[in-house]
CSV table of C-alpha atoms and ligand atoms in Angstrom, one decimal:
chain,number,residue,atom,x,y,z
A,1,MET,CA,-185.5,-37.8,84.0
A,2,ALA,CA,-183.9,-40.8,82.5
A,3,SER,CA,-181.2,-38.9,80.7
A,4,CYS,CA,-179.8,-37.8,84.1
A,5,ARG,CA,-179.5,-41.3,85.3
A,6,TRP,CA,-177.2,-42.5,82.5
A,7,PRO,CA,-173.7,-41.6,83.2
A,8,TRP,CA,-171.8,-41.5,79.9
A,9,ARG,CA,-168.3,-43.0,79.9
A,10,ARG,CA,-166.4,-39.8,79.1
A,11,CYS,CA,-163.1,-41.6,79.6
A,12,CYS,CA,-162.5,-45.2,79.8
A,13,SER,CA,-162.4,-46.6,83.3
A,14,TRP,CA,-160.1,-49.4,82.1
A,15,ARG,CA,-156.7,-49.1,80.5
A,16,PRO,CA,-155.5,-50.9,77.4
A,17,ALA,CA,-154.2,-54.3,78.3
A,18,ALA,CA,-151.0,-54.3,80.2
A,19,ARG,CA,-149.3,-57.2,78.5
A,20,SER,CA,-147.1,-59.4,80.5
A,21,PRO,CA,-143.5,-58.8,79.8
A,22,GLY,CA,-142.7,-62.4,79.0
A,23,PRO,CA,-142.9,-66.0,80.3
A,24,SER,CA,-143.5,-66.3,83.9
A,25,SER,CA,-140.8,-66.8,86.3
A,26,PRO,CA,-141.2,-69.6,88.8
A,27,GLY,CA,-143.4,-68.7,91.7
A,28,ARG,CA,-144.7,-65.6,89.9
A,29,VAL,CA,-148.3,-64.9,90.8
A,30,GLY,CA,-150.7,-64.2,88.0
A,31,PRO,CA,-150.6,-65.1,84.3
A,32,PRO,CA,-147.4,-65.7,82.4
A,33,GLY,CA,-146.6,-63.9,79.3
A,34,PRO,CA,-149.0,-64.3,76.5
A,35,PRO,CA,-148.3,-66.6,73.5
A,36,SER,CA,-147.9,-64.7,70.2
A,37,THR,CA,-151.3,-63.3,69.4
A,38,ALA,CA,-150.9,-64.5,65.8
A,39,ASP,CA,-150.4,-68.1,67.0
A,40,ALA,CA,-153.4,-68.0,69.2
A,41,SER,CA,-155.8,-66.3,66.9
A,42,ALA,CA,-154.7,-68.4,63.9
A,43,GLN,CA,-156.6,-71.3,65.4
A,44,MET,CA,-159.8,-69.4,65.3
A,45,PRO,CA,-161.0,-67.4,62.3
A,46,TYR,CA,-163.5,-65.6,64.6
A,47,PHE,CA,-160.7,-64.2,66.7
A,48,ASN,CA,-158.8,-63.1,63.6
A,49,LEU,CA,-161.8,-61.2,62.5
A,50,VAL,CA,-162.0,-59.4,65.8
A,51,LYS,CA,-158.3,-58.7,65.9
A,52,SER,CA,-158.6,-57.0,62.5
A,53,LEU,CA,-161.1,-54.6,64.1
A,54,THR,CA,-158.3,-53.2,66.1
A,55,SER,CA,-157.1,-51.2,63.2
A,56,ALA,CA,-160.6,-50.7,61.7
A,57,PHE,CA,-161.9,-48.8,64.7
A,58,PRO,CA,-160.3,-46.1,66.8
A,59,ASN,CA,-160.5,-46.4,70.6
A,60,ARG,CA,-163.6,-44.2,70.7
A,61,PHE,CA,-166.1,-45.1,68.0
A,62,HIS,CA,-167.1,-42.4,65.5
A,63,HIS,CA,-169.6,-43.1,62.8
A,64,SER,CA,-169.4,-41.4,59.5
A,65,THR,CA,-173.0,-40.3,59.0
A,66,SER,CA,-174.1,-36.8,59.0
A,67,ALA,CA,-175.8,-37.4,62.3
A,68,SER,CA,-172.6,-37.6,64.3
A,69,CYS,CA,-173.1,-34.3,66.0
A,70,CYS,CA,-174.5,-34.5,69.5
A,71,HIS,CA,-177.6,-32.5,69.0
A,72,SER,CA,-180.9,-33.3,67.3
A,73,ARG,CA,-183.5,-30.8,66.3
A,74,THR,CA,-187.2,-31.6,66.2
A,75,GLN,CA,-189.8,-30.2,63.8
A,76,SER,CA,-190.5,-27.5,66.3
A,77,GLY,CA,-186.9,-26.4,66.2
A,78,GLU,CA,-186.4,-27.5,69.8
A,79,GLN,CA,-182.9,-28.9,70.3
A,80,TYR,CA,-182.1,-32.0,72.2
A,81,SER,CA,-178.6,-32.7,73.4
A,82,ASP,CA,-179.2,-36.4,74.0
A,83,PRO,CA,-181.5,-39.2,72.8
A,84,PHE,CA,-182.9,-39.8,76.3
A,85,LYS,CA,-184.4,-36.3,76.4
A,86,LEU,CA,-185.8,-36.8,72.9
A,87,GLY,CA,-187.3,-40.2,73.7
A,88,TRP,CA,-188.6,-39.3,77.1
A,89,ARG,CA,-191.1,-36.8,75.6
A,90,ASP,CA,-193.2,-39.8,74.7
A,91,LEU,CA,-192.6,-41.6,78.0
A,92,THR,CA,-193.9,-39.2,80.6
A,93,GLY,CA,-195.8,-41.2,83.2
A,94,LEU,CA,-194.1,-44.5,82.0
A,95,TYR,CA,-193.9,-46.0,85.5
A,96,GLU,CA,-197.3,-44.8,86.6
A,97,ASP,CA,-198.8,-46.4,83.5
A,98,ILE,CA,-196.9,-49.6,84.2
A,99,ARG,CA,-198.2,-49.6,87.7
A,100,LYS,CA,-201.8,-49.2,86.4
A,101,GLU,CA,-201.2,-52.4,84.4
A,102,LEU,CA,-200.3,-54.2,87.6
A,103,LEU,CA,-203.8,-53.9,89.1
A,104,ILE,CA,-203.4,-56.3,92.0
A,105,SER,CA,-205.4,-56.4,95.2
A,106,THR,CA,-203.0,-58.3,97.4
A,107,THR,CA,-200.8,-55.6,99.1
A,108,GLU,CA,-197.7,-57.7,99.3
A,109,LEU,CA,-197.8,-58.9,95.7
A,110,LYS,CA,-198.5,-55.4,94.6
A,111,GLU,CA,-195.5,-54.0,96.5
A,112,MET,CA,-193.3,-56.7,95.1
A,113,SER,CA,-194.3,-56.4,91.5
A,114,GLU,CA,-194.1,-52.6,91.6
A,115,TYR,CA,-190.7,-52.7,93.4
A,116,TYR,CA,-188.5,-52.1,90.3
A,117,PHE,CA,-190.8,-49.6,88.6
A,118,ASP,CA,-189.4,-46.8,90.6
A,119,GLY,CA,-187.5,-44.9,88.0
A,120,LYS,CA,-184.1,-46.2,89.0
A,121,GLY,CA,-183.6,-48.3,85.8
A,122,LYS,CA,-182.1,-46.7,82.7
A,123,ALA,CA,-185.3,-47.2,80.7
A,124,PHE,CA,-183.0,-48.0,77.8
A,125,ARG,CA,-185.6,-50.3,76.1
A,126,PRO,CA,-188.6,-47.9,76.2
A,127,ILE,CA,-186.4,-45.1,74.9
A,128,ILE,CA,-185.2,-47.1,71.9
A,129,VAL,CA,-188.8,-48.3,71.3
A,130,VAL,CA,-190.3,-44.8,71.1
A,131,LEU,CA,-187.4,-43.4,69.1
A,132,MET,CA,-187.8,-46.3,66.6
A,133,ALA,CA,-191.5,-45.8,66.5
A,134,ARG,CA,-191.1,-42.2,65.5
A,135,ALA,CA,-188.3,-42.9,63.1
A,136,CYS,CA,-190.4,-45.5,61.3
A,137,ASN,CA,-193.5,-43.3,61.3
A,138,ILE,CA,-191.6,-40.4,59.8
A,139,HIS,CA,-190.0,-42.7,57.2
A,140,HIS,CA,-193.4,-44.1,56.2
A,141,ASN,CA,-195.6,-41.1,55.9
A,142,ASN,CA,-193.8,-38.2,57.7
A,143,SER,CA,-196.1,-38.7,60.6
A,144,ARG,CA,-194.8,-37.0,63.8
A,145,ASP,CA,-196.9,-38.9,66.3
A,146,VAL,CA,-196.3,-42.0,68.3
A,147,GLN,CA,-199.4,-44.2,68.2
A,148,ALA,CA,-200.9,-45.4,71.5
A,149,SER,CA,-200.2,-49.0,70.5
A,150,GLN,CA,-196.5,-48.2,69.9
A,151,ARG,CA,-196.2,-46.5,73.3
A,152,SER,CA,-197.7,-49.6,74.8
A,153,ILE,CA,-194.9,-51.7,73.3
A,154,ALA,CA,-192.4,-49.5,75.2
A,155,LEU,CA,-194.3,-50.3,78.5
A,156,ILE,CA,-194.5,-54.0,77.6
A,157,ALA,CA,-190.8,-54.2,76.7
A,158,GLU,CA,-189.9,-52.6,80.1
A,159,MET,CA,-192.3,-55.0,81.9
A,160,ILE,CA,-190.8,-58.1,80.1
A,161,HIS,CA,-187.3,-56.9,80.9
A,162,THR,CA,-188.2,-56.4,84.6
A,163,ALA,CA,-189.9,-59.7,84.9
A,164,SER,CA,-186.8,-61.3,83.6
A,165,LEU,CA,-184.6,-59.4,86.0
A,166,VAL,CA,-186.7,-60.7,88.9
A,167,HIS,CA,-186.4,-64.3,87.7
A,168,ASP,CA,-182.7,-63.9,86.9
A,169,ASP,CA,-182.0,-62.7,90.4
A,170,VAL,CA,-183.6,-65.8,91.8
A,171,ILE,CA,-181.6,-68.1,89.5
A,172,ASP,CA,-178.4,-66.3,90.4
A,173,ASP,CA,-179.3,-65.9,94.1
A,174,ALA,CA,-178.4,-62.2,93.6
A,175,SER,CA,-178.6,-59.8,96.6
A,176,SER,CA,-178.5,-56.4,95.0
A,177,ARG,CA,-179.6,-54.7,91.8
A,178,ARG,CA,-179.8,-51.0,91.0
A,179,GLY,CA,-178.3,-50.3,94.3
A,180,LYS,CA,-181.0,-51.9,96.3
A,181,HIS,CA,-181.9,-55.4,97.7
A,182,THR,CA,-183.3,-57.8,95.2
A,183,VAL,CA,-186.9,-59.0,95.4
A,184,ASN,CA,-185.7,-62.5,96.3
A,185,LYS,CA,-183.6,-61.2,99.2
A,186,ILE,CA,-186.5,-59.2,100.7
A,187,TRP,CA,-189.5,-61.5,100.1
A,188,GLY,CA,-187.8,-64.8,99.4
A,189,GLU,CA,-187.4,-66.9,96.2
A,190,LYS,CA,-190.8,-68.4,96.0
A,191,LYS,CA,-192.6,-65.1,96.1
A,192,ALA,CA,-190.1,-63.5,93.8
A,193,VAL,CA,-190.8,-66.1,91.1
A,194,LEU,CA,-194.5,-65.3,91.5
A,195,ALA,CA,-193.9,-61.6,91.3
A,196,GLY,CA,-191.9,-62.1,88.0
A,197,ASP,CA,-194.8,-64.2,86.7
A,198,LEU,CA,-197.3,-61.6,87.6
A,199,ILE,CA,-195.4,-58.8,85.8
A,200,LEU,CA,-195.1,-61.1,82.8
A,201,SER,CA,-198.8,-61.9,82.8
A,202,ALA,CA,-199.7,-58.1,83.0
A,203,ALA,CA,-197.4,-57.5,80.0
A,204,SER,CA,-199.2,-60.3,78.1
A,205,ILE,CA,-202.6,-58.8,78.9
A,206,ALA,CA,-201.3,-55.4,77.6
A,207,LEU,CA,-200.0,-57.1,74.5
A,208,ALA,CA,-203.2,-58.9,73.8
A,209,ARG,CA,-205.1,-55.6,74.2
A,210,ILE,CA,-203.2,-54.1,71.2
A,211,GLY,CA,-205.0,-56.8,69.3
A,212,ASN,CA,-202.4,-57.3,66.5
A,213,THR,CA,-201.6,-61.0,66.0
A,214,THR,CA,-198.3,-60.3,64.2
A,215,VAL,CA,-197.1,-58.1,67.1
A,216,ILE,CA,-198.3,-60.7,69.6
A,217,SER,CA,-196.2,-63.4,67.9
A,218,ILE,CA,-193.2,-61.1,67.6
A,219,LEU,CA,-193.1,-60.3,71.3
A,220,THR,CA,-194.0,-63.8,72.5
A,221,GLN,CA,-190.9,-65.0,70.6
A,222,VAL,CA,-188.9,-62.8,73.0
A,223,ILE,CA,-190.2,-64.7,76.0
A,224,GLU,CA,-189.1,-68.0,74.4
A,225,ASP,CA,-185.7,-66.5,73.6
A,226,LEU,CA,-185.2,-65.2,77.2
A,227,VAL,CA,-185.9,-68.7,78.6
A,228,ARG,CA,-183.7,-70.4,76.0
A,229,GLY,CA,-180.9,-67.8,76.5
A,230,GLU,CA,-181.0,-68.4,80.3
A,231,PHE,CA,-180.9,-72.1,79.7
A,232,LEU,CA,-177.9,-71.8,77.3
A,233,GLN,CA,-176.1,-70.0,80.1
A,234,LEU,CA,-176.5,-73.0,82.4
A,235,GLY,CA,-174.5,-75.1,80.0
A,236,SER,CA,-171.0,-74.8,78.6
A,237,LYS,CA,-169.0,-75.9,75.6
A,238,GLU,CA,-165.6,-77.7,75.6
A,239,ASN,CA,-164.6,-76.7,72.1
A,240,GLU,CA,-163.4,-73.1,72.0
A,241,THR,CA,-165.0,-72.2,68.6
A,242,GLU,CA,-168.3,-73.6,69.8
A,243,ARG,CA,-167.8,-71.7,73.0
A,244,PHE,CA,-167.8,-68.4,71.3
A,245,ALA,CA,-170.8,-69.2,69.1
A,246,HIS,CA,-172.6,-70.4,72.2
A,247,TYR,CA,-171.8,-67.1,74.0
A,248,LEU,CA,-173.1,-65.0,71.1
A,249,GLU,CA,-176.3,-67.1,70.8
A,250,LYS,CA,-176.9,-66.7,74.5
A,251,THR,CA,-176.2,-63.0,74.2
A,252,PHE,CA,-178.7,-62.6,71.5
A,253,LYS,CA,-181.4,-64.6,73.2
A,254,LYS,CA,-180.9,-63.1,76.7
A,255,THR,CA,-180.5,-59.5,75.8
A,256,ALA,CA,-180.8,-58.6,72.1
A,257,SER,CA,-184.0,-60.4,71.2
A,258,LEU,CA,-186.1,-58.2,73.4
A,259,ILE,CA,-184.7,-55.0,71.9
A,260,ALA,CA,-184.8,-56.4,68.3
A,261,ASN,CA,-188.3,-57.6,68.5
A,262,SER,CA,-189.7,-54.6,70.3
A,263,CYS,CA,-188.2,-52.4,67.5
A,264,LYS,CA,-189.7,-54.7,64.9
A,265,ALA,CA,-193.1,-54.6,66.7
A,266,VAL,CA,-193.3,-50.8,66.6
A,267,SER,CA,-192.2,-50.8,63.0
A,268,VAL,CA,-195.0,-53.2,62.1
A,269,LEU,CA,-197.5,-50.9,63.9
A,270,GLY,CA,-196.2,-47.8,62.1
A,271,CYS,CA,-195.4,-48.9,58.6
A,272,PRO,CA,-196.5,-51.8,56.3
A,273,ASP,CA,-193.1,-52.2,54.5
A,274,PRO,CA,-191.3,-55.4,55.5
A,275,VAL,CA,-188.0,-53.8,54.5
A,276,VAL,CA,-188.5,-51.3,57.3
A,277,HIS,CA,-189.4,-54.1,59.7
A,278,GLU,CA,-186.1,-55.8,58.9
A,279,ILE,CA,-184.2,-52.5,59.4
A,280,ALA,CA,-185.8,-52.0,62.8
A,281,TYR,CA,-185.1,-55.6,63.8
A,282,GLN,CA,-181.5,-55.5,62.6
A,283,TYR,CA,-180.8,-52.2,64.4
A,284,GLY,CA,-182.2,-53.6,67.7
A,285,LYS,CA,-180.4,-56.9,67.3
A,286,ASN,CA,-177.0,-55.2,66.8
A,287,VAL,CA,-177.4,-52.6,69.5
A,288,GLY,CA,-178.7,-55.3,71.9
A,289,ILE,CA,-175.7,-57.5,71.3
A,290,ALA,CA,-173.3,-54.5,71.7
A,291,PHE,CA,-175.2,-53.6,74.9
A,292,GLN,CA,-174.6,-57.0,76.5
A,293,LEU,CA,-171.0,-57.1,75.3
A,294,ILE,CA,-170.4,-53.8,77.1
A,295,ASP,CA,-172.3,-55.2,80.1
A,296,ASP,CA,-169.8,-58.1,80.2
A,297,VAL,CA,-166.9,-55.6,80.0
A,298,LEU,CA,-168.3,-53.5,82.8
A,299,ASP,CA,-168.4,-56.6,85.0
A,300,PHE,CA,-164.6,-56.4,84.9
A,301,THR,CA,-164.0,-52.6,84.7
A,302,SER,CA,-166.6,-50.9,86.8
A,303,CYS,CA,-167.0,-50.7,90.5
A,304,SER,CA,-169.9,-52.2,92.3
A,305,ASP,CA,-171.1,-48.7,93.6
A,306,GLN,CA,-171.4,-47.6,90.0
A,307,MET,CA,-173.2,-50.7,88.8
A,308,GLY,CA,-175.5,-51.0,91.8
A,309,LYS,CA,-174.6,-54.7,92.0
A,310,PRO,CA,-171.4,-56.7,92.7
A,311,THR,CA,-168.8,-56.8,90.0
A,312,SER,CA,-166.9,-60.0,88.8
A,313,ALA,CA,-170.4,-61.4,89.2
A,314,ASP,CA,-170.2,-63.4,86.0
A,315,LEU,CA,-167.0,-65.2,87.1
A,316,LYS,CA,-168.6,-65.9,90.5
A,317,LEU,CA,-171.5,-67.5,88.7
A,318,GLY,CA,-169.1,-69.6,86.6
A,319,LEU,CA,-169.7,-67.7,83.4
A,320,ALA,CA,-167.1,-67.1,80.8
A,321,THR,CA,-168.1,-64.0,78.9
A,322,GLY,CA,-166.4,-62.1,76.0
A,323,PRO,CA,-163.4,-60.7,78.0
A,324,VAL,CA,-162.7,-64.2,79.4
A,325,LEU,CA,-163.0,-65.9,76.0
A,326,PHE,CA,-160.6,-63.5,74.4
A,327,ALA,CA,-158.2,-63.6,77.3
A,328,CYS,CA,-158.2,-67.4,77.0
A,329,GLN,CA,-156.7,-66.9,73.5
A,330,GLN,CA,-153.7,-65.3,75.1
A,331,PHE,CA,-153.6,-67.5,78.1
A,332,PRO,CA,-154.8,-71.0,77.2
A,333,GLU,CA,-154.2,-72.1,80.8
A,334,MET,CA,-157.5,-70.4,81.5
A,335,ASN,CA,-159.3,-73.3,79.7
A,336,ALA,CA,-159.2,-75.5,82.7
A,337,MET,CA,-160.8,-72.8,84.8
A,338,ILE,CA,-163.5,-72.1,82.3
A,339,MET,CA,-164.3,-75.8,82.1
A,340,ARG,CA,-164.7,-76.1,85.9
A,341,ARG,CA,-166.6,-72.8,85.9
A,342,PHE,CA,-164.1,-71.1,88.2
A,343,SER,CA,-165.2,-73.3,91.0
A,344,LEU,CA,-161.8,-73.9,92.8
A,345,PRO,CA,-160.7,-71.5,95.5
A,346,GLY,CA,-158.8,-68.6,93.9
A,347,ASP,CA,-160.1,-69.3,90.4
A,348,VAL,CA,-162.2,-66.1,90.3
A,349,ASP,CA,-159.4,-63.8,91.3
A,350,ARG,CA,-156.9,-65.6,89.0
A,351,ALA,CA,-159.2,-65.4,86.0
A,352,ARG,CA,-159.9,-61.8,86.7
A,353,GLN,CA,-156.1,-61.1,86.7
A,354,TYR,CA,-155.7,-63.0,83.5
A,355,VAL,CA,-158.4,-60.9,81.9
A,356,LEU,CA,-157.0,-57.6,83.1
A,357,GLN,CA,-153.6,-58.5,81.8
A,358,SER,CA,-154.9,-59.6,78.4
A,359,ASP,CA,-156.6,-57.8,75.6
A,360,GLY,CA,-159.9,-59.3,76.5
A,361,VAL,CA,-161.6,-56.1,77.6
A,362,GLN,CA,-160.3,-54.3,74.6
A,363,GLN,CA,-161.3,-57.0,72.1
A,364,THR,CA,-164.8,-57.3,73.5
A,365,THR,CA,-165.2,-53.5,73.2
A,366,TYR,CA,-164.0,-53.7,69.6
A,367,LEU,CA,-166.5,-56.4,68.9
A,368,ALA,CA,-169.3,-54.3,70.5
A,369,GLN,CA,-168.1,-51.4,68.2
A,370,ARG,CA,-168.5,-53.6,65.2
A,371,TYR,CA,-172.1,-54.5,66.2
A,372,CYS,CA,-172.9,-50.8,66.8
A,373,HIS,CA,-171.4,-50.0,63.4
A,374,GLU,CA,-173.7,-52.5,61.8
A,375,ALA,CA,-176.7,-51.0,63.8
A,376,ILE,CA,-175.9,-47.6,62.4
A,377,ARG,CA,-175.5,-48.9,58.9
A,378,GLU,CA,-179.0,-50.4,59.2
A,379,ILE,CA,-180.8,-47.4,60.7
A,380,SER,CA,-179.1,-45.0,58.3
A,381,LYS,CA,-181.3,-46.6,55.6
A,382,LEU,CA,-184.3,-44.8,57.1
A,383,ARG,CA,-185.3,-41.3,56.0
A,384,PRO,CA,-183.4,-38.7,58.1
A,385,SER,CA,-185.1,-37.5,61.3
A,386,PRO,CA,-184.1,-36.3,64.7
A,387,GLU,CA,-185.2,-39.7,66.1
A,388,ARG,CA,-183.2,-41.6,63.5
A,389,ASP,CA,-180.2,-39.5,64.5
A,390,ALA,CA,-180.9,-40.1,68.2
A,391,LEU,CA,-180.9,-43.9,67.5
A,392,ILE,CA,-177.4,-43.4,65.9
A,393,GLN,CA,-176.3,-41.5,69.0
A,394,LEU,CA,-177.7,-44.2,71.3
A,395,SER,CA,-175.3,-46.7,69.7
A,396,GLU,CA,-172.4,-44.6,70.8
A,397,ILE,CA,-173.9,-44.2,74.3
A,398,VAL,CA,-174.1,-48.0,74.5
A,399,LEU,CA,-170.3,-48.2,73.9
A,400,THR,CA,-169.4,-45.4,76.3
A,401,ARG,CA,-171.8,-46.2,79.2
A,402,GLU,CA,-170.5,-46.6,82.7
A,403,LYS,CA,-173.4,-48.6,84.2
B,1,GRG,C1,-189.6,-64.2,83.0
B,1,GRG,C2,-189.5,-63.5,80.6
B,1,GRG,C3,-188.9,-64.2,81.7
B,1,GRG,C4,-187.7,-64.9,81.5
B,1,GRG,C5,-187.1,-65.9,82.4
B,1,GRG,C6,-184.4,-65.4,83.9
B,1,GRG,C7,-184.7,-65.3,82.4
B,1,GRG,C8,-185.7,-66.2,81.8
B,1,GRG,C9,-184.0,-64.5,81.6
B,1,GRG,C10,-182.9,-63.5,82.1
B,1,GRG,C11,-182.8,-62.4,81.1
B,1,GRG,C12,-181.8,-61.3,81.7
B,1,GRG,C13,-182.0,-60.8,83.0
B,1,GRG,C14,-180.9,-60.8,80.9
B,1,GRG,C15,-180.0,-59.7,81.3
B,1,GRG,C16,-180.1,-58.5,80.4
B,1,GRG,C17,-179.5,-57.3,80.9
B,1,GRG,C18,-178.3,-56.8,80.2
B,1,GRG,C19,-179.9,-56.7,82.0
B,1,GRG,C20,-179.4,-55.4,82.5
B,1,GRG,O1,-180.2,-54.4,81.7
B,1,GRG,P1,-180.1,-52.8,82.1
B,1,GRG,O2,-178.6,-52.5,82.3
B,1,GRG,O3,-180.8,-52.8,83.5
B,1,GRG,O4,-180.8,-52.1,81.1
B,1,GRG,P2,-181.6,-51.6,84.2
B,1,GRG,O5,-181.4,-51.8,85.6
B,1,GRG,O6,-181.1,-50.3,83.7
B,1,GRG,O7,-183.0,-51.8,83.7
């Protein structure tokens, strides 16, 4: 069951920034002492905002709604200790059903496109989708059922996600994902691209079968966003303020758009009220951005065994994610490395050291907390239900996850 595959981060695997004691002595390896935080952040209002979150949020995020207990009770009185168990009730047979969508005669293409539908992913997106579907249905007319079309959105979201992973691994020349070899390493890049295309086309067919043009345009927007997000990632910005805006836009397009728009799609199918559609979208957007920010943190704080893929991967790909951008506020000498995309020998290790000696990880986590807080504020506008409360709990899980 999916819930068992999601290790919660009971304690942080990283420690609060060990600040450098002072200016570097000659020959000292690693970053020198940070400039005054106030000086650095004064140049950028955005960083001031994030700094102020330090006092606004405790280390472990607690929301203030009545749903902050860790158990949800369904209509039948059955108690669920985590949102994954609650969501999974509607997802039994998820992967078998996805494989049925991938009706392919060629043995090799079939094997490749089914490769990641093996139950080893977290199924985070389908879980959110079915919980959101139920929360909206209950809000609208107290209906307890997930419609077949809403469940299809859960499958389609997982298929679009998986197609993008297959393509992403080709672009990044990645060797491992979810603790196994990538499709491109086993079958080669050309076939991997085609396998990703095939999963995407099967998702499109399933989407068309729902027959709702609003929902079709909502989910096709995701595909455009994924491509544009990946494209944004190929470029970089010189100006530091632009760099952060660029990073957040990329984060939305690459990760949050799929979650936001899938949530919106099930809300459209379950309820005619545009206010509810906006709540669903905003919840998904904010949770999605937080999810990616924590992903970027885990690239620095987790070990590769836990992640099922190499860590420091972003630096190796030349990417400056949240922890790096915040660290650069304390250590402006990182700018040059960011601009050359960590391409000189030793850059990756040096940048990693800077990040770990800075507040970068902590600041990125605070920023993720802020997005989760916003997600909770949005979803709390819906009528109370176990599923709404599970979505609130999911926001906390996003922040405390270990993989
Ligand atoms: C083919 C639709 C399509 C797009 C092509 C390559 C590309 C454009 C987009 C890449 C999008 C991408 C891979 C974003 C990363 C999102 C992310 C955080 C992935 C990890 O998600 P998890 O942790 O993975 O939920 P699991 O393995 O649990 O499913």
